[in-house]
Short mmCIF file of C-alpha atoms and ligand atoms in Angstrom, two decimals:
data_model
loop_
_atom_site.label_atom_id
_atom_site.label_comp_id
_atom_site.label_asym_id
_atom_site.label_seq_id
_atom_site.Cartn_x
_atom_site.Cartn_y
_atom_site.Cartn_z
CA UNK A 1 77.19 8.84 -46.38
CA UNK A 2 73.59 9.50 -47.01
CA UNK A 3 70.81 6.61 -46.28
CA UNK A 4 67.76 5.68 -47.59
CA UNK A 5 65.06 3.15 -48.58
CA UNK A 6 65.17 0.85 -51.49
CA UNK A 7 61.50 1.69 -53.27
CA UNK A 8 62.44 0.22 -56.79
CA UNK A 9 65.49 -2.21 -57.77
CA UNK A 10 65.54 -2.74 -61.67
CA UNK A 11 68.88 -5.17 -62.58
CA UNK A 12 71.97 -2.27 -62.33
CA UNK A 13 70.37 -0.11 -60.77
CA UNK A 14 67.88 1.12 -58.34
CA UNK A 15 65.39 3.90 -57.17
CA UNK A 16 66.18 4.69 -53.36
CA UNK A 17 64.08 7.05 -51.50
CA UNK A 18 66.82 9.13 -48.86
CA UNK A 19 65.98 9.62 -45.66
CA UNK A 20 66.10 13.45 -44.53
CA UNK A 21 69.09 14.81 -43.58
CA UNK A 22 67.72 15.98 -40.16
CA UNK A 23 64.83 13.56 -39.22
CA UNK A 24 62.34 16.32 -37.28
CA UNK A 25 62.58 18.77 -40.47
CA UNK A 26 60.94 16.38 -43.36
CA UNK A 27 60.75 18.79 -46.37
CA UNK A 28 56.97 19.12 -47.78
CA UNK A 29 55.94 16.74 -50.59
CA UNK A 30 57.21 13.62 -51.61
CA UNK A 31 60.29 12.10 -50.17
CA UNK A 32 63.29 12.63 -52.37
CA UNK A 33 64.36 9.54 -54.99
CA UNK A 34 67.40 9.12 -56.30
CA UNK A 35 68.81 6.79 -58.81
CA UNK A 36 72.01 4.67 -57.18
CA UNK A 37 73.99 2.60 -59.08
CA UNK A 38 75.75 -0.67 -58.03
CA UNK A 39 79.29 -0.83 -57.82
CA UNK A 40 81.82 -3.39 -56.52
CA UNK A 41 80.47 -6.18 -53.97
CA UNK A 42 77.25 -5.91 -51.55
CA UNK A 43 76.93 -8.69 -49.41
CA UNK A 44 74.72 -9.16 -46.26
CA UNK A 45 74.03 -12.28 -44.43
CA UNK A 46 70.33 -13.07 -43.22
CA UNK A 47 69.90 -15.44 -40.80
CA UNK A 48 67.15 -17.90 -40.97
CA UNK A 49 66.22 -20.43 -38.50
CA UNK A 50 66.41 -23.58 -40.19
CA UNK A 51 63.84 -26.24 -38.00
CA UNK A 52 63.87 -29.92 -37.58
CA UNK A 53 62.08 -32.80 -35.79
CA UNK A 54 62.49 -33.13 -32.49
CA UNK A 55 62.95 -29.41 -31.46
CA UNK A 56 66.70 -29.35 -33.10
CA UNK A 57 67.22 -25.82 -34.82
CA UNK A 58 69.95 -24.70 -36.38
CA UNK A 59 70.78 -21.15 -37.84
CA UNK A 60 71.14 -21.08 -41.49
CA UNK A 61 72.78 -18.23 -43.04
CA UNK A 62 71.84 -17.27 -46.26
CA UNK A 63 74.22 -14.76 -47.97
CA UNK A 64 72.93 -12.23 -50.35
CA UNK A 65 74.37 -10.00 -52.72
CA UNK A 66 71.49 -8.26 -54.42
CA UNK A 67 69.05 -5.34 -52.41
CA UNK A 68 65.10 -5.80 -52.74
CA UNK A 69 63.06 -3.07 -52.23
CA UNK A 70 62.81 -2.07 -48.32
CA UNK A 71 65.78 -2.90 -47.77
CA UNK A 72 68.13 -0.16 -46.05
CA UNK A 73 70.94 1.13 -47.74
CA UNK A 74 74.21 3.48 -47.53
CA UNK A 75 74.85 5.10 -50.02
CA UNK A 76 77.97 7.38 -51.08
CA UNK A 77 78.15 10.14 -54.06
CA UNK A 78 81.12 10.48 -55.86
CA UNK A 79 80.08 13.24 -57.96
CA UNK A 80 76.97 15.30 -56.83
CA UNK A 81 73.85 14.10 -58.33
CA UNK A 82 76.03 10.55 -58.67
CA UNK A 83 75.00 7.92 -55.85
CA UNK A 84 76.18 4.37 -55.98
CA UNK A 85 74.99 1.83 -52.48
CA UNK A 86 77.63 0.84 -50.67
CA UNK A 87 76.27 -1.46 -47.92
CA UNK A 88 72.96 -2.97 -47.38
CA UNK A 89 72.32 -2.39 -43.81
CA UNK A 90 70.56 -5.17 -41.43
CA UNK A 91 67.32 -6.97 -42.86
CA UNK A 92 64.84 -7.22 -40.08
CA UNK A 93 62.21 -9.56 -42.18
CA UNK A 94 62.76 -11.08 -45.88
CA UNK A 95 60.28 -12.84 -48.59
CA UNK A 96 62.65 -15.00 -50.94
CA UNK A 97 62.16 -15.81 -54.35
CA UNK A 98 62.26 -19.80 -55.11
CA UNK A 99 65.71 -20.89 -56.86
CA UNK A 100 65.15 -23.93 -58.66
CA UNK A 101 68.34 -25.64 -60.52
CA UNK A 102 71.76 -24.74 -59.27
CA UNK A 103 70.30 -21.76 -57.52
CA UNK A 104 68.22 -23.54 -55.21
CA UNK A 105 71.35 -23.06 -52.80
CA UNK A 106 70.62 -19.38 -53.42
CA UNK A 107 67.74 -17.84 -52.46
CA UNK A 108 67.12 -13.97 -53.26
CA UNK A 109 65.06 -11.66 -51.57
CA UNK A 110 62.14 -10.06 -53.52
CA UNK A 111 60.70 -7.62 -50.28
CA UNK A 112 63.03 -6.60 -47.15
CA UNK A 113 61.69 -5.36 -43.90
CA UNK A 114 57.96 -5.58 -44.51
CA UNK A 115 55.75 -6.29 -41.69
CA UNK A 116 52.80 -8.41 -43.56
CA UNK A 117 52.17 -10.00 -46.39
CA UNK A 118 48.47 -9.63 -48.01
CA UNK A 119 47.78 -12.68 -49.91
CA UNK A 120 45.00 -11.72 -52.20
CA UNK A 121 41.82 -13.97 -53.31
CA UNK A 122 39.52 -14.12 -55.53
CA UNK A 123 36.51 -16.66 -56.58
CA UNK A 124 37.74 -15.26 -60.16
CA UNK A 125 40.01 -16.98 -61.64
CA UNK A 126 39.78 -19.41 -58.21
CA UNK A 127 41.15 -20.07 -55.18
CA UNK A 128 44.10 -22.26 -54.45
CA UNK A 129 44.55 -22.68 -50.76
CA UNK A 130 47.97 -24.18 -51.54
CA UNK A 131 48.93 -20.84 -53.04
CA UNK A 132 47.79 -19.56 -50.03
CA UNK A 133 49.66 -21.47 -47.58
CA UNK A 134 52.74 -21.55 -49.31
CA UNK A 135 52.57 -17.54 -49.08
CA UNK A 136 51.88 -17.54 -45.66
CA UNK A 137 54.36 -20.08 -44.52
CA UNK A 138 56.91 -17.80 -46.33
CA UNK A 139 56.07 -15.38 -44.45
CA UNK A 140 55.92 -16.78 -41.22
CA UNK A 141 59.82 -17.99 -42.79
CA UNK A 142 60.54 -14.56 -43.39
CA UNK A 143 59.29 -12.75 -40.31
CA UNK A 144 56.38 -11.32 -41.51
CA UNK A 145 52.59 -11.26 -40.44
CA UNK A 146 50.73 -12.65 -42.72
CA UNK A 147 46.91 -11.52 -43.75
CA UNK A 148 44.49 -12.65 -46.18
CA UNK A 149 41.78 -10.64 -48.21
CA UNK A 150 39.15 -12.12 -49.99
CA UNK A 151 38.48 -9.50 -52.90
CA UNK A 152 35.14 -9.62 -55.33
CA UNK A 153 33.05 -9.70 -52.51
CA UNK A 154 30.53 -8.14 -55.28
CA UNK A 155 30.56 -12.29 -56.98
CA UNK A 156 29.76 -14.29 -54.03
CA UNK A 157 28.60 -12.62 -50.81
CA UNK A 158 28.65 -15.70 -49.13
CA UNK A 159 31.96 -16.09 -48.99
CA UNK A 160 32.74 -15.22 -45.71
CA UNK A 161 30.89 -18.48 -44.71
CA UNK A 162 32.86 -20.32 -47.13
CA UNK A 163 34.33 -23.28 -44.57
CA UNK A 164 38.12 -23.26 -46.46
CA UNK A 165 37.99 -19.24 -45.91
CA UNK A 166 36.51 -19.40 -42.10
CA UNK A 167 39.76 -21.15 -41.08
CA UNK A 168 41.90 -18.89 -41.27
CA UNK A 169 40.45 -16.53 -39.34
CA UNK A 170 39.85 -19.66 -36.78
CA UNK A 171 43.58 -19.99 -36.90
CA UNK A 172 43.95 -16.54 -35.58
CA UNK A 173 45.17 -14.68 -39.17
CA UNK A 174 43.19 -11.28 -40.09
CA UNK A 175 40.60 -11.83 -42.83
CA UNK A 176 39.31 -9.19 -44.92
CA UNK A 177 36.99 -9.29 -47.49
CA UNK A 178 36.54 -6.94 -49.98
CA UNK A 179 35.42 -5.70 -53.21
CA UNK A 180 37.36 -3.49 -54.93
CA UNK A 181 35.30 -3.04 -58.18
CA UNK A 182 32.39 -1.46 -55.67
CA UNK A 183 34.93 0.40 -52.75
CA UNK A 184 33.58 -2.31 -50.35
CA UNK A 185 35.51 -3.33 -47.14
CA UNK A 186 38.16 -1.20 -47.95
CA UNK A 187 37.48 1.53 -44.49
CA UNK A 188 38.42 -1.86 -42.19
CA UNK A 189 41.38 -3.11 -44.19
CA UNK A 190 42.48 0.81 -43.97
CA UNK A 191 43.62 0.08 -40.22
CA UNK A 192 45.29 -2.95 -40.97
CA UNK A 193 47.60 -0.98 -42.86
CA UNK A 194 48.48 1.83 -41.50
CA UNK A 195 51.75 2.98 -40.10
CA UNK A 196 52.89 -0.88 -41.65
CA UNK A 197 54.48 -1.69 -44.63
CA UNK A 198 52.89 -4.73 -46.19
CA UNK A 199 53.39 -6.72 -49.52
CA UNK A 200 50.99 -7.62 -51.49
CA UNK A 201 50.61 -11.13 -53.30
CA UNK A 202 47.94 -12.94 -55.04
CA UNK A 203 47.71 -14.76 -58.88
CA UNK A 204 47.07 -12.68 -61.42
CA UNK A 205 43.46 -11.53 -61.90
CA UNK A 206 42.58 -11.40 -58.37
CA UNK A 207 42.46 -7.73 -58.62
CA UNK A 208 45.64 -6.98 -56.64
CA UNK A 209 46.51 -3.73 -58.97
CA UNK A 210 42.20 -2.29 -58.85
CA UNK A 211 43.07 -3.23 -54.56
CA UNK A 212 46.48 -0.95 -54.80
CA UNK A 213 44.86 1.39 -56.98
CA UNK A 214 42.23 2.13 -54.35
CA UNK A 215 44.54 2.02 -51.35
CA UNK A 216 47.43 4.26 -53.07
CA UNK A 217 45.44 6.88 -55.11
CA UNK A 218 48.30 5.62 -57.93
CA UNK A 219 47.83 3.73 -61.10
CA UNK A 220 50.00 1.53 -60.92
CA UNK A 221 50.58 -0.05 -64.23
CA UNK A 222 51.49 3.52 -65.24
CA UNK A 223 54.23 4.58 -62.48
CA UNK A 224 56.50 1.75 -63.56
CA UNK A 225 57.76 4.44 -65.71
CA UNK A 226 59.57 6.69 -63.50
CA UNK A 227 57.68 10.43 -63.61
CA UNK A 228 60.36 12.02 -63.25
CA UNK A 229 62.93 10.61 -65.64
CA UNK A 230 60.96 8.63 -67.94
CA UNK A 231 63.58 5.70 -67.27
CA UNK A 232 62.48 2.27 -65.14
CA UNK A 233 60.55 0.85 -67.85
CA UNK A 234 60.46 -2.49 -66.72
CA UNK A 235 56.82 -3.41 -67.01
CA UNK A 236 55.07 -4.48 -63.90
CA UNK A 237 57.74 -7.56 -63.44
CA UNK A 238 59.43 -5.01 -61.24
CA UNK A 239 58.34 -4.73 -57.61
CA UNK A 240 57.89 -0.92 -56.54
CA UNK A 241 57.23 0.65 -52.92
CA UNK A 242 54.29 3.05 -52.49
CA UNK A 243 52.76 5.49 -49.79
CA UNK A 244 49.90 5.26 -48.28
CA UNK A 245 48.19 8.68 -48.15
CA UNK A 246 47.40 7.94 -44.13
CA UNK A 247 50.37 6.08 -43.49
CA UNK A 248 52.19 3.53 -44.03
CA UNK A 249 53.75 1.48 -47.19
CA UNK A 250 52.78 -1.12 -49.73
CA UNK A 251 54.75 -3.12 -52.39
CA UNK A 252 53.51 -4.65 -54.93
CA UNK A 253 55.26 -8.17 -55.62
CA UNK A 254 56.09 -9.42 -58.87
CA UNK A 255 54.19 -12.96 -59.97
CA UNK A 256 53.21 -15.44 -56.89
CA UNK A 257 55.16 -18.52 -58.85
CA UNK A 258 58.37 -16.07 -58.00
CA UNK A 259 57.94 -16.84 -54.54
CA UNK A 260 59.49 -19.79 -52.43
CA UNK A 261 60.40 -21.67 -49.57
CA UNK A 262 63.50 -21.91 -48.53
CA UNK A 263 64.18 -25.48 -46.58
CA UNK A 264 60.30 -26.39 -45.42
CA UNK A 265 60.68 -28.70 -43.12
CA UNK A 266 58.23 -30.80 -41.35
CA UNK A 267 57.95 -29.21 -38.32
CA UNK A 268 57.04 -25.90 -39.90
CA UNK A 269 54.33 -27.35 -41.72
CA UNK A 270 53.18 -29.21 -38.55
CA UNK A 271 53.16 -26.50 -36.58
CA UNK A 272 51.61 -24.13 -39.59
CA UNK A 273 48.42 -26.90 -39.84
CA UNK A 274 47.60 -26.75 -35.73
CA UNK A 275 43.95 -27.65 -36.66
CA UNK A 276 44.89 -30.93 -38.65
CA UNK A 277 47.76 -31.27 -36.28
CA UNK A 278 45.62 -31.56 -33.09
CA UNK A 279 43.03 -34.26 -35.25
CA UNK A 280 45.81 -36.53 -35.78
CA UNK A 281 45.82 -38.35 -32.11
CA UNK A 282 42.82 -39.47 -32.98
CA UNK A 283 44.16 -41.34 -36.47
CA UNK A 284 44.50 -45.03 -36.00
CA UNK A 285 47.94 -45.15 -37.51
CA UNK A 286 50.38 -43.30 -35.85
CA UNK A 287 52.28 -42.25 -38.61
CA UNK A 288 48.86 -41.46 -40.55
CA UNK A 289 49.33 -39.81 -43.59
CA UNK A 290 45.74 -38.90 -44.00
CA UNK A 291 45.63 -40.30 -47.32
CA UNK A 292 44.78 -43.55 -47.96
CA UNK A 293 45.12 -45.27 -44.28
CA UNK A 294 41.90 -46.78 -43.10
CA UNK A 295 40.35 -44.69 -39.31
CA UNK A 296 41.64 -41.60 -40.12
CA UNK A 297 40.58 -38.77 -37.99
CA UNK A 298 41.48 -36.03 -40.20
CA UNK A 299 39.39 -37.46 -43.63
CA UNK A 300 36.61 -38.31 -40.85
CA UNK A 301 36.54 -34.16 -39.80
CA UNK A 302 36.51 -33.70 -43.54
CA UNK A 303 33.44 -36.20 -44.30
CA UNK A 304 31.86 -34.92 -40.96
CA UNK A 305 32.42 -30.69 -42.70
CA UNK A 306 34.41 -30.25 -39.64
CA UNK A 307 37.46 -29.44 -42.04
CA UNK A 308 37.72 -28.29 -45.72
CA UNK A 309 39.01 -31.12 -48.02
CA UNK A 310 40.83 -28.31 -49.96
CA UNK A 311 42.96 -27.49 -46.61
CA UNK A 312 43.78 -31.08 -46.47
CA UNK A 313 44.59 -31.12 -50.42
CA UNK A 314 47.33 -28.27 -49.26
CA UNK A 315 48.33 -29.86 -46.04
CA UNK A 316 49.30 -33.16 -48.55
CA UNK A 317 50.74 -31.15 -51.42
CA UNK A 318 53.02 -28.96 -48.49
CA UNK A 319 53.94 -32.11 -46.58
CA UNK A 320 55.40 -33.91 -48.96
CA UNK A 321 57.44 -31.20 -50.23
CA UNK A 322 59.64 -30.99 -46.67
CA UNK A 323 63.03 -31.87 -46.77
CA UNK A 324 63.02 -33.45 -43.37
P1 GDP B 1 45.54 -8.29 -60.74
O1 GDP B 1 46.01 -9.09 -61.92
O2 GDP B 1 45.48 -9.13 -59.51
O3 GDP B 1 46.31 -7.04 -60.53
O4 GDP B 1 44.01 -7.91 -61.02
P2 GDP B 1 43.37 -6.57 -61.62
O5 GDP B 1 43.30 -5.52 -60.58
O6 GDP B 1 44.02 -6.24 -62.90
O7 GDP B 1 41.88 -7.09 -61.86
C1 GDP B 1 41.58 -8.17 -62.72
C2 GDP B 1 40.15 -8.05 -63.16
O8 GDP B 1 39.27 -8.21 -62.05
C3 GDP B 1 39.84 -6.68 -63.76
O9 GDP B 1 38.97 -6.88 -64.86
C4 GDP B 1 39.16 -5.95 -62.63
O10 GDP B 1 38.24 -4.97 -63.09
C5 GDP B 1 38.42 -7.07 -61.93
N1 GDP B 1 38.19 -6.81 -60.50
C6 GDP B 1 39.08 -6.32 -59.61
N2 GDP B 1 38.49 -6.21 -58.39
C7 GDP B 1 37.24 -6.66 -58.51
C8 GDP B 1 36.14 -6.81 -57.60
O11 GDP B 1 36.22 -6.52 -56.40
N3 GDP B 1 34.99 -7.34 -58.11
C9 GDP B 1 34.88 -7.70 -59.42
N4 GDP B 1 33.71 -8.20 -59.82
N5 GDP B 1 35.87 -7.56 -60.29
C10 GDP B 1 37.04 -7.04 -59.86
ZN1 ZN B 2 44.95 -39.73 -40.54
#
């Protein structure tokens, strides 16, 4: 049984990369990808920490039946030249998509085993820091580190002073900013990268594909039709794994509404908003809500510039959407 890296999964099919057949002797060029179909049942079972008030975790297990690229897979061939995956092997991280109607129950997994998630801004089209945080708590979710670059650098050069921006770098997360129309910042986010294999996310139009272009040295609009075979035209809905020429991996992730929480709960977003956690003491309602109650620490630090009103928009919008 031969294994190998899921790089592309397209519907009944996908694209898996196979490791070499004696690890020390890699063959020159580009890793060899083969087609595998599905057949018969995959299952794996991911298990998620599932956190409530008052410290009480429980382990949720969330079964899956469908590989997302990076994930690790077995794979037999029947005929040669024939390979079909037989087993998904152990996820170490996941990002799920979000399952609304009768598959909220069922969350699927859009990028295995990646290390970090880039979550791409822009000041075109905007920034939404609830985007933002809801891609970096599903990371956090999902066992990844998240990162954040600030692209079009070239707009607004002041952005790095930009108080909403600072935080996160106050909060301890790695900020880059960068411009990818003029090859600016790229050389430092080049170490953050390496030797790691990191999704990418951002809204449309943040320049996410000119970013990748730079990184990869691919156009990557173009390679979701498969060089090789001319088949995998899927359009760019279609996550895909990449090399770095240094290095390293990076996946491009299909549209940031695709992405979800599964079961935020209150502590996670308590313990995700440390800065507007630690203002609360000083709220004169202990159950504050930071909304409309009057002595309120946290809309004080916001009046004061002490905290961006656009984190606490985020830190509202987030809250009320825990289940417990
Ligand atoms: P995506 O939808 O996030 O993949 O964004 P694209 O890479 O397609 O870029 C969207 C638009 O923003 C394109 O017109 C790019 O030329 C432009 N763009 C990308 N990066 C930058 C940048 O750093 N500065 C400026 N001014 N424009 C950029
Ligand atoms: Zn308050």
């Amino acid at each position: 049984m031969r294994q190998g890296t899921v790089v592309q999964y397209l519907a009944d099919y996908c694209w898996v990369e196979l490791d070499p057949l004696e690890p020390q002797h890699r063959a020159p060029g580009p890793p060899k990808e083969v087609l595998a179909r599905f057949r018969g049942r995959l299952e794996l079972v991911m298990q998620q920490e599932e956190r409530h008030q008052r410290e009480q975790r429980e382990v949720e297990r969330i079964v899956t039946q469908q590989v997302a690229v990076g994930d690790r897979v077995a794979l037999s061939e029947p005929q040669p030249g024939d390979f079909a995956v037989e087993e998904i092997l152990r996820r170490e991280t996941w990002l799920l998509r979000s399952s609304v109607g009768r598959y909220r129950h069922k969350p699927q997994c859009v990028v295995a085993n990646a290390d970090q998630l880039a979550v791409v801004v822009a000041p075109v089209p905007g920034f939404s820091l609830g985007t933002v945080d809801r891609c970096f708590l599903a990371a956090i979710q999902g066992g990844l580190e998240p990162i954040l670059i600030v692209n079009k650098l070239d707009l607004d050069p002041r952005l790095p002073e930009r108080l909403e921006i600072k935080t996160y770098a106050e909060m301890g997360y790695s900020v880059f900013f960068t411009s990818a129309l003029l090859d600016q910042g790229l050389a430092a986010l080049g170490p953050a990268l390496a030797d790691k294999y990191t999704a990418f996310c951002g809204h449309s139009g943040v320049g996410k594909s000119s970013l990748l272009r730079r990184l990869t040295g691919v156009d990557i609009a173009v390679r979701s039709v498969h060089a090789a075979t001319g088949r995998g035209r899927h359009g760019t809905s279609s996550a895909r794994l990449y090399h770095l020429p240094g290095g390293g991996e990076v996946v491009d992730t299909p549209g940031i509404r695709e992405f979800g929480l599964a079961h935020l709960t209150w502590l996670d977003v308590h313990e995700y908003f440390s800065d507007i956690a630690a203002l609360t003491s000083g709220c004169g309602f202990r159950d504050c809500s930071h909304t409309v109650e009057p002595d309120c620490a946290v809309r004080r630090a916001v009046e004061e510039g002490r905290l961006a009103v656009k984190r606490l928009e985020s830190y509202v919008k987030l809250r009320a959407e825990c289940s417990s």
